[in-house]
Short mmCIF file of C-alpha atoms in Angstrom, two decimals:
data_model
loop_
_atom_site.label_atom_id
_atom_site.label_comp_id
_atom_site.label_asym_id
_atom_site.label_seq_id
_atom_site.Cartn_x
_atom_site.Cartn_y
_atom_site.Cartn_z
CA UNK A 1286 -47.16 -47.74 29.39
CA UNK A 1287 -45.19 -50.94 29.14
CA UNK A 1288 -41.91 -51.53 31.66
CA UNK A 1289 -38.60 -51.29 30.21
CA UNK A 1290 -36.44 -53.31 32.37
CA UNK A 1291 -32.90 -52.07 33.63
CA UNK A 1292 -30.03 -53.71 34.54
CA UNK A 1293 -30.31 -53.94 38.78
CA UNK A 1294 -33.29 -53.72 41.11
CA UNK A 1295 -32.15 -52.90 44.79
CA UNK A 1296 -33.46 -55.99 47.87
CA UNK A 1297 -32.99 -55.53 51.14
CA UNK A 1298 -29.59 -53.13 50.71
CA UNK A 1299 -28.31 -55.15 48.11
CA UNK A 1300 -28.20 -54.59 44.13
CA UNK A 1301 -29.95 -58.03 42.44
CA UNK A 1302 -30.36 -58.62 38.63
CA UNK A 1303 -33.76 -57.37 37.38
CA UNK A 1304 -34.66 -60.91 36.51
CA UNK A 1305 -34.17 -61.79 39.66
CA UNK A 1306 -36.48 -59.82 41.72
CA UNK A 1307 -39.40 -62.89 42.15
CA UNK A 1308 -41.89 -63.25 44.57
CA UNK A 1309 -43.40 -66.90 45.75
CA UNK A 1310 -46.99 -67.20 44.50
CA UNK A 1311 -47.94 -67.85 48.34
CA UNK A 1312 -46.52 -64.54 49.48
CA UNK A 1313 -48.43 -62.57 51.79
CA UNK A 1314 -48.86 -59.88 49.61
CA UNK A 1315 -49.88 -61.62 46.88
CA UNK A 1316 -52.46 -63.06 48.66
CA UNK A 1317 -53.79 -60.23 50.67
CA UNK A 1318 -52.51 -57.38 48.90
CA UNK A 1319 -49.62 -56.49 51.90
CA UNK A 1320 -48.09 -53.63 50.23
CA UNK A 1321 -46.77 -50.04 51.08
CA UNK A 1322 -45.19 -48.27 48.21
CA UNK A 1323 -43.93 -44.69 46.88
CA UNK A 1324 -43.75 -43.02 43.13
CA UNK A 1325 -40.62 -41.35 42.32
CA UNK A 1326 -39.47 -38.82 39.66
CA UNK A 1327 -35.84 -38.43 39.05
CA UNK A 1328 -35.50 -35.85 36.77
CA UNK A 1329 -32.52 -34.61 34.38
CA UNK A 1330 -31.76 -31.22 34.78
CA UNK A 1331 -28.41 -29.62 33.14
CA UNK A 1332 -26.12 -30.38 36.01
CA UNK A 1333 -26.93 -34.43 35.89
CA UNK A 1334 -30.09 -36.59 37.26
CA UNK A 1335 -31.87 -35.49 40.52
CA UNK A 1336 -34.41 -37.12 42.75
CA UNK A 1337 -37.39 -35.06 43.16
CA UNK A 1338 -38.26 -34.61 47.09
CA UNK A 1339 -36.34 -37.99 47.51
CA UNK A 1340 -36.35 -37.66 51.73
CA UNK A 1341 -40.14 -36.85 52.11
CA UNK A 1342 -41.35 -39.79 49.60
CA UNK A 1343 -38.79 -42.11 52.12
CA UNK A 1344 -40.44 -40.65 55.44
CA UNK A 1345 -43.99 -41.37 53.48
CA UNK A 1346 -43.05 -45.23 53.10
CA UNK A 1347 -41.96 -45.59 56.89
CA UNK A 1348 -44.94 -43.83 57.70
CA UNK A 1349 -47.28 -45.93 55.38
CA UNK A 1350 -45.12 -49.27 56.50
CA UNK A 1351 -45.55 -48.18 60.66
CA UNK A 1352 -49.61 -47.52 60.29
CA UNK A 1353 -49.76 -51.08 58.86
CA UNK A 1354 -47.17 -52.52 61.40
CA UNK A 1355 -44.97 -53.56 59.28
CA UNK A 1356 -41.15 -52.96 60.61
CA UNK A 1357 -38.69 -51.68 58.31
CA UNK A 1358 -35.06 -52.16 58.71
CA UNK A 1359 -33.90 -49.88 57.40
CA UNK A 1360 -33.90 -46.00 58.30
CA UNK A 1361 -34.59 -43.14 55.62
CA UNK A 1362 -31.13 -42.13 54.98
CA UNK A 1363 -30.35 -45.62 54.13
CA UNK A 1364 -33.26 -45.91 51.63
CA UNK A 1365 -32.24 -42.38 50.03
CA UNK A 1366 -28.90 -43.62 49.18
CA UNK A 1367 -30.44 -47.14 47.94
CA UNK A 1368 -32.52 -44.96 45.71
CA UNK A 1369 -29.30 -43.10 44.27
CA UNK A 1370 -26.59 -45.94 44.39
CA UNK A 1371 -30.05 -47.91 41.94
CA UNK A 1372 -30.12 -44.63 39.12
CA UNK A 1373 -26.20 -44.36 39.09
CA UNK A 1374 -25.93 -48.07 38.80
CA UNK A 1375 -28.55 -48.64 36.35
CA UNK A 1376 -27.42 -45.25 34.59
CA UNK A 1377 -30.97 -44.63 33.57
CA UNK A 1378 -32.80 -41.34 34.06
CA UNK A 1379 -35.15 -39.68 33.34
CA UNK A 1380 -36.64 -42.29 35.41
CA UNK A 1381 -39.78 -42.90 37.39
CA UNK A 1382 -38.47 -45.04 40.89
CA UNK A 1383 -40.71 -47.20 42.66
CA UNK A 1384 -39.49 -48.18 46.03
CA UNK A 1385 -42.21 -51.24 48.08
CA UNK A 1386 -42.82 -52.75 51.19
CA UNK A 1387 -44.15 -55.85 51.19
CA UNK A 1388 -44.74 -58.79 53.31
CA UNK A 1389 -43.43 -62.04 51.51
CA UNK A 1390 -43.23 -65.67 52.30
CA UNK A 1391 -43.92 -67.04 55.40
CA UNK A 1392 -47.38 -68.54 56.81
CA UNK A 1393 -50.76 -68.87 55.04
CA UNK A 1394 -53.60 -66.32 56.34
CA UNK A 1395 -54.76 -63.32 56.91
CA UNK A 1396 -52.31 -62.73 60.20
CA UNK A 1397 -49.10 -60.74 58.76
CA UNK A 1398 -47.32 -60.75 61.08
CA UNK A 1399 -44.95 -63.70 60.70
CA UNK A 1400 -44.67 -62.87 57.14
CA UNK A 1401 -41.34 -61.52 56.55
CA UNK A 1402 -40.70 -57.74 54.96
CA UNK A 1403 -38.91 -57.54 52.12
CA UNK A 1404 -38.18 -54.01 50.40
CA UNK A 1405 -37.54 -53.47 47.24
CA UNK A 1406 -36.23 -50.35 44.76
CA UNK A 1407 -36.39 -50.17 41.16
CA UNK A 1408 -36.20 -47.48 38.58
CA UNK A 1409 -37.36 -47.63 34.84
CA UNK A 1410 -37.77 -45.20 32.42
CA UNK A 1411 -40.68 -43.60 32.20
CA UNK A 1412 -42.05 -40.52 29.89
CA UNK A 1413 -45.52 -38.44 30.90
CA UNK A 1414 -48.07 -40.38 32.75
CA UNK A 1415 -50.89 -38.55 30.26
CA UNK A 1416 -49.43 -38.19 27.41
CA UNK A 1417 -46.81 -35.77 26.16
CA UNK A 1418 -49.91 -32.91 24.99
CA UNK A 1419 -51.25 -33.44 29.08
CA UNK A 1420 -49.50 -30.48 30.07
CA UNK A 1421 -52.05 -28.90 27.52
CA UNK A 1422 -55.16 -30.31 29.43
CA UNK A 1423 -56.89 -33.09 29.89
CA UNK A 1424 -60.59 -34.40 29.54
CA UNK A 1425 -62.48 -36.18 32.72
CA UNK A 1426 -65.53 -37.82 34.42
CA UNK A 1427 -66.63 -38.21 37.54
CA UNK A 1428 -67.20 -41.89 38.41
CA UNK A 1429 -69.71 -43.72 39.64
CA UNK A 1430 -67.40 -45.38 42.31
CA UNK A 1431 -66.70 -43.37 45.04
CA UNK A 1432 -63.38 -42.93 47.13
CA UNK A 1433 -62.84 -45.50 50.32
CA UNK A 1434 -63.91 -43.66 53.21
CA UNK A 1435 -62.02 -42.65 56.81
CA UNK A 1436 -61.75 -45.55 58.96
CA UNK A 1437 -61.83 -48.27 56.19
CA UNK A 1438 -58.41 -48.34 54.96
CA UNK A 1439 -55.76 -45.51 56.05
CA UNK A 1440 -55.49 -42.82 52.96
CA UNK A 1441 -52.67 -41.86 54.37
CA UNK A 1442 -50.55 -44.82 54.30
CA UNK A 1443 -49.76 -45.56 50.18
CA UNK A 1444 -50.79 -48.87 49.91
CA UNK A 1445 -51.13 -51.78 47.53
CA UNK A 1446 -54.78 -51.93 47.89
CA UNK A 1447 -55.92 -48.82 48.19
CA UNK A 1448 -55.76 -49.31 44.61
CA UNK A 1449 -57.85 -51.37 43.49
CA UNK A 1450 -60.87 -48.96 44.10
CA UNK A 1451 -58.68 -46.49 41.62
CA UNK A 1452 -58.65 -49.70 39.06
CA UNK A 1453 -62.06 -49.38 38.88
CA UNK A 1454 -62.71 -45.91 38.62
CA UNK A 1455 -59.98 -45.73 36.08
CA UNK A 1456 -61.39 -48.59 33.98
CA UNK A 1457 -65.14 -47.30 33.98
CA UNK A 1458 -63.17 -44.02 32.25
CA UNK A 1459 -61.71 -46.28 29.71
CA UNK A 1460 -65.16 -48.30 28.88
CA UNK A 1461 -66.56 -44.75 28.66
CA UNK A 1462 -64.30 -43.59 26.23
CA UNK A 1463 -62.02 -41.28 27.75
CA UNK A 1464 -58.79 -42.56 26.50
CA UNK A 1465 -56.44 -41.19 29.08
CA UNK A 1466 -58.86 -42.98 31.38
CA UNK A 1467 -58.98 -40.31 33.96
CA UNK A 1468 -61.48 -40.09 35.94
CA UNK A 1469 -62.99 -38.36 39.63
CA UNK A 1470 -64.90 -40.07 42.41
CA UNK A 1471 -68.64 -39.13 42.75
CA UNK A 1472 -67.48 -36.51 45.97
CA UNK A 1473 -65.50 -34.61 43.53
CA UNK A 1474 -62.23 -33.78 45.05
CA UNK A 1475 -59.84 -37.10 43.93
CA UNK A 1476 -58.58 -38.11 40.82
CA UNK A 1477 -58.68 -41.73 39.61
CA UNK A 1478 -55.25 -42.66 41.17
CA UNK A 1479 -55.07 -42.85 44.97
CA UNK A 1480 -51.62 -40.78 44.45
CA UNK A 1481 -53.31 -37.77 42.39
CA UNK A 1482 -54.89 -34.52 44.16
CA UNK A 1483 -57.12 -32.33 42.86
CA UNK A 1484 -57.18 -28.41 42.54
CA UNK A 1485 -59.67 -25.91 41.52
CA UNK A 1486 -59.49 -22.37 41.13
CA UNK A 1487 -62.77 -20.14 41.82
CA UNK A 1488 -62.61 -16.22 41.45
CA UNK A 1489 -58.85 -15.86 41.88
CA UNK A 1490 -58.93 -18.46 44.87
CA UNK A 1491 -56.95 -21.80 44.87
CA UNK A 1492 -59.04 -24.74 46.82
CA UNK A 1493 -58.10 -28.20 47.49
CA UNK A 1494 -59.39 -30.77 49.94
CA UNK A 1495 -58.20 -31.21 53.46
CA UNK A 1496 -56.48 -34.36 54.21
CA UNK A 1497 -59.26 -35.07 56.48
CA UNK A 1498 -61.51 -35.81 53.55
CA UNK A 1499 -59.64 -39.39 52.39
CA UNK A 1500 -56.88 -38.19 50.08
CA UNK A 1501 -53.34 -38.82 50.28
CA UNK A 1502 -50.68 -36.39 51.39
CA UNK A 1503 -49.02 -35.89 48.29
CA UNK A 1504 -45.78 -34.93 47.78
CA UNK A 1505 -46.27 -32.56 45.10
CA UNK A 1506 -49.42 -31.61 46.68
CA UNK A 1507 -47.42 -30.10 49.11
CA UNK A 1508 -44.79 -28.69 47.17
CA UNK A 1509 -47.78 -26.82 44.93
CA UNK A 1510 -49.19 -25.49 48.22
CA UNK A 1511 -45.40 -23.88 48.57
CA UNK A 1512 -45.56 -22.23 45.27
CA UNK A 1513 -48.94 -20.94 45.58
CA UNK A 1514 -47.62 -19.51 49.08
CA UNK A 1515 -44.70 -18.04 47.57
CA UNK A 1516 -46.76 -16.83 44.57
CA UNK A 1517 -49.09 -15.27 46.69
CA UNK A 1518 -52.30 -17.35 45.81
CA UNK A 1519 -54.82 -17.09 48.55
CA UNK A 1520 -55.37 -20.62 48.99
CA UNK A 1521 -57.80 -22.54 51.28
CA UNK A 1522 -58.22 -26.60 52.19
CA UNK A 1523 -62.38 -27.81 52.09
CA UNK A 1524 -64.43 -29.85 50.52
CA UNK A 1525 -65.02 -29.69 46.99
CA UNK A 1526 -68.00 -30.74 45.96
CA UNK A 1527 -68.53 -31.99 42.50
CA UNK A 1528 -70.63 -29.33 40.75
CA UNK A 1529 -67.76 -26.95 41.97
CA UNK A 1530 -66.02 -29.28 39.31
CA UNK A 1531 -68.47 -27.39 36.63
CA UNK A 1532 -68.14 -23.59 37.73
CA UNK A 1533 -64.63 -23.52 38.24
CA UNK A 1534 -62.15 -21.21 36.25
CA UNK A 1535 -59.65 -23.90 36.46
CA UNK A 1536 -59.34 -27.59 37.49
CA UNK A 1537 -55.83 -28.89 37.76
CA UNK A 1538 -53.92 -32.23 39.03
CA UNK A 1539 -51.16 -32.74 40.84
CA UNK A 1540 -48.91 -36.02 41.60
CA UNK A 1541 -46.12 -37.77 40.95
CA UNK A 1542 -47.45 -39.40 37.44
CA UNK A 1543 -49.15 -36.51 36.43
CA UNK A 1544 -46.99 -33.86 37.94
CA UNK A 1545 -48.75 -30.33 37.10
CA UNK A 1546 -51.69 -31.63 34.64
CA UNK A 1547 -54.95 -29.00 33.96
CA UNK A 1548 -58.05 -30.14 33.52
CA UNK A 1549 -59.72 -28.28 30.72
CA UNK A 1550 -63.33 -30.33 30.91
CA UNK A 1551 -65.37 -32.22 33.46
CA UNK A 1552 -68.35 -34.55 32.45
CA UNK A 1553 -67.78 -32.73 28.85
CA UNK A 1554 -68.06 -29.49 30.74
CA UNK A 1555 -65.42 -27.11 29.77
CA UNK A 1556 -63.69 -26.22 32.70
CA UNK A 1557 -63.13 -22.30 32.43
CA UNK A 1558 -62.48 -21.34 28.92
CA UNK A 1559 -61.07 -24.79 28.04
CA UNK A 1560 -57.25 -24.43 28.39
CA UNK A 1561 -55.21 -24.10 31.57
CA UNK A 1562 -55.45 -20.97 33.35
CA UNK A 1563 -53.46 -17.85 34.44
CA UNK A 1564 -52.90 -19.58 37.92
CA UNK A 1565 -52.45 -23.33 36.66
CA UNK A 1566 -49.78 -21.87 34.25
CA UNK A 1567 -47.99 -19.85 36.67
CA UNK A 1568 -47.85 -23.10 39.33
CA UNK A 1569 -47.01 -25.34 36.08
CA UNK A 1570 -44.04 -22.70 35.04
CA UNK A 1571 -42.13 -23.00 38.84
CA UNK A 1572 -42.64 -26.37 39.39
CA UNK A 1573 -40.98 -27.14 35.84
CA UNK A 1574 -38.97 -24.95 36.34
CA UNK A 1575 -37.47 -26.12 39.51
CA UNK A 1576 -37.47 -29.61 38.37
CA UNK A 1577 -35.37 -29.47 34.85
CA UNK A 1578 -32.69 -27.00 36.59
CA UNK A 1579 -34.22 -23.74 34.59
CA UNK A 1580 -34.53 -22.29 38.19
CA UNK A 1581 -32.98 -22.33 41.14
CA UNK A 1582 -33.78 -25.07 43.96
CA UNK A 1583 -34.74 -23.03 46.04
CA UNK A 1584 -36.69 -25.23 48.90
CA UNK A 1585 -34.14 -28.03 48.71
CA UNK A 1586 -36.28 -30.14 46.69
CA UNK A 1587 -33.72 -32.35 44.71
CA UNK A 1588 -31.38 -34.96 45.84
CA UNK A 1589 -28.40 -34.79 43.01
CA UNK A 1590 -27.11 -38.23 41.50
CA UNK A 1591 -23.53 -38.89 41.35
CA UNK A 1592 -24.11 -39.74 36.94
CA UNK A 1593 -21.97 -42.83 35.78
CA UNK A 1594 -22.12 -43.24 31.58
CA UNK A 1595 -26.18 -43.29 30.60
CA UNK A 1596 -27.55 -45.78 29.20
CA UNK A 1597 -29.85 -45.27 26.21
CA UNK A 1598 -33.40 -44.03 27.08
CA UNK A 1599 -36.15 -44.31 24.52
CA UNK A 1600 -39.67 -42.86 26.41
#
């Protein structure tokens, strides 16, 4: 999905023209991919545009930048407020936000740490990550690349490079004809962006994988784990190995880019009976819900913008 460029992009607590925001071809990050970054919906529910679980996507940057030492100057309150003062100024939204970390400019090598941090914010809009018939189901394989391990690169921390093992999982989807190019690693229980989780329902049972087991805490992992709580789904964290993929009665994803996407075949498997599920569709139904103002907010989950005139969207 191409960019669409808006008007400002937020540096280091100030508002800079789009064009502006340049990086020197020697930067750090450029070089050895020195990156921490987050996803961000902001959604546009009746009552005007609101940031979807804007504080906890904030505390995941600081977290991702303090595993790879890189300091941060400034706090999470400070970043929330960068993140709304950027939508009202830009008057875009819907919007997908993408606030980075990066080490820039400084001295050649793979030592970062007189490279200096520079942190950026911009927003853009952006329509479904899938497709607009995703919330319908989508079509996967399992690749043949599998999912960096514990104790080669953090999965916790959101970086830069993590994804470049999802490039090529998601391009070996693409060569292999699956247009969306979605994909799972050969363990079964992560989808082909290091941002995505996977779910799978088994005989009434909701199952993901621990966090233990290389996949990102995800925001909207989490908040599905709320739902299914409040829903009363019994609901457990282990593996999932991949021919669970094949008996399940329903495969779902969840993430920022995908939001609440089933999966209705694996490896040309039909997942279930093909379509999403009693269970996927009642998770799918609050979460939407929640997020385009059709119910209430109840666990706090969206940061309102203070909406100057809109500027015209096309996604």
């Amino acid at each position: 999905m191409a960019i669409q460029n808006t008007e400002k992009i937020w540096h280091n607590g100030k508002l800079i023209s789009w064009h502006d925001a340049t990086l020197h071809v020697m930067s750090h990050v450029v070089n050895y991919g020195s990156s921490v970054f987050e996803g961000i919906r902001c959604y546009a529910p009746a009552g005007g545009p609101a940031i979807f679980r804007a504080h906890e996507h904030m505390q995941r940057l600081l977290d991702s930048a303090k595993i790879y030492r890189i300091d941060v100057d400034f706090t999470r309150e400070e970043l929330v407020r960068g993140m709304v003062e950027l939508v009202k100024q830009n008057g875009v939204w819907p919007c997908y936000i993408r606030p980075i970390v990066l080490r820039g400019y400084g001295e050649a090598g793979v030592n970062p740490f007189n490279s200096p941090t520079e942190v950026y914010i911009c927003n853009y809009p952006w329509g479904k990550y899938l497709g607009t018939d995703a919330e319908q189901g989508v079509d996967v394989c399992v690749s043949s690349w599998t999912r960096i391990a514990p104790n080669t690169l953090p999965t916790i921390a959101k970086s830069g490079a993590n994804y470049m093992n999802s490039q090529l999982i998601k391009m070996e989807a693409i060569l292999n004809g699956y247009v969306e190019g979605i994909a799972l690693d050969v363990n079964g229980y992560v989808s082909e962006g290091s941002g995505e989780n996977i779910f799978v329902v088994r005989n009434g049972v909701l199952q993901t994988a621990p966090l233990g087991n290389s996949v990102l805490p995800g925001i909207t992992r989490d908040s599905v784990l709320h739902i299914a709580r409040e829903l009363g789904i019994p609901l457990v964290e282990q593996v999932i190995p991949r021919e669970l993929l094949y008996l399940a009665d329903e495969v779902f994803f969840s993430g920022t880019a995908a939001e609440i996407t089933p999966i209705r075949s694996v490896d040309k498997i039909s997942v279930g009976k093909g379509v999403a599920g009693p269970i996927t569709k009642a998770i799918q139904k609050e979460f939407y819900g929640i997020v385009r103002g059709e119910k209430p907010d109840r666990f706090g989950w969206l940061t309102p913008v203070p909406a100057r005139a809109k500027q015209p969207v096309s996604v």
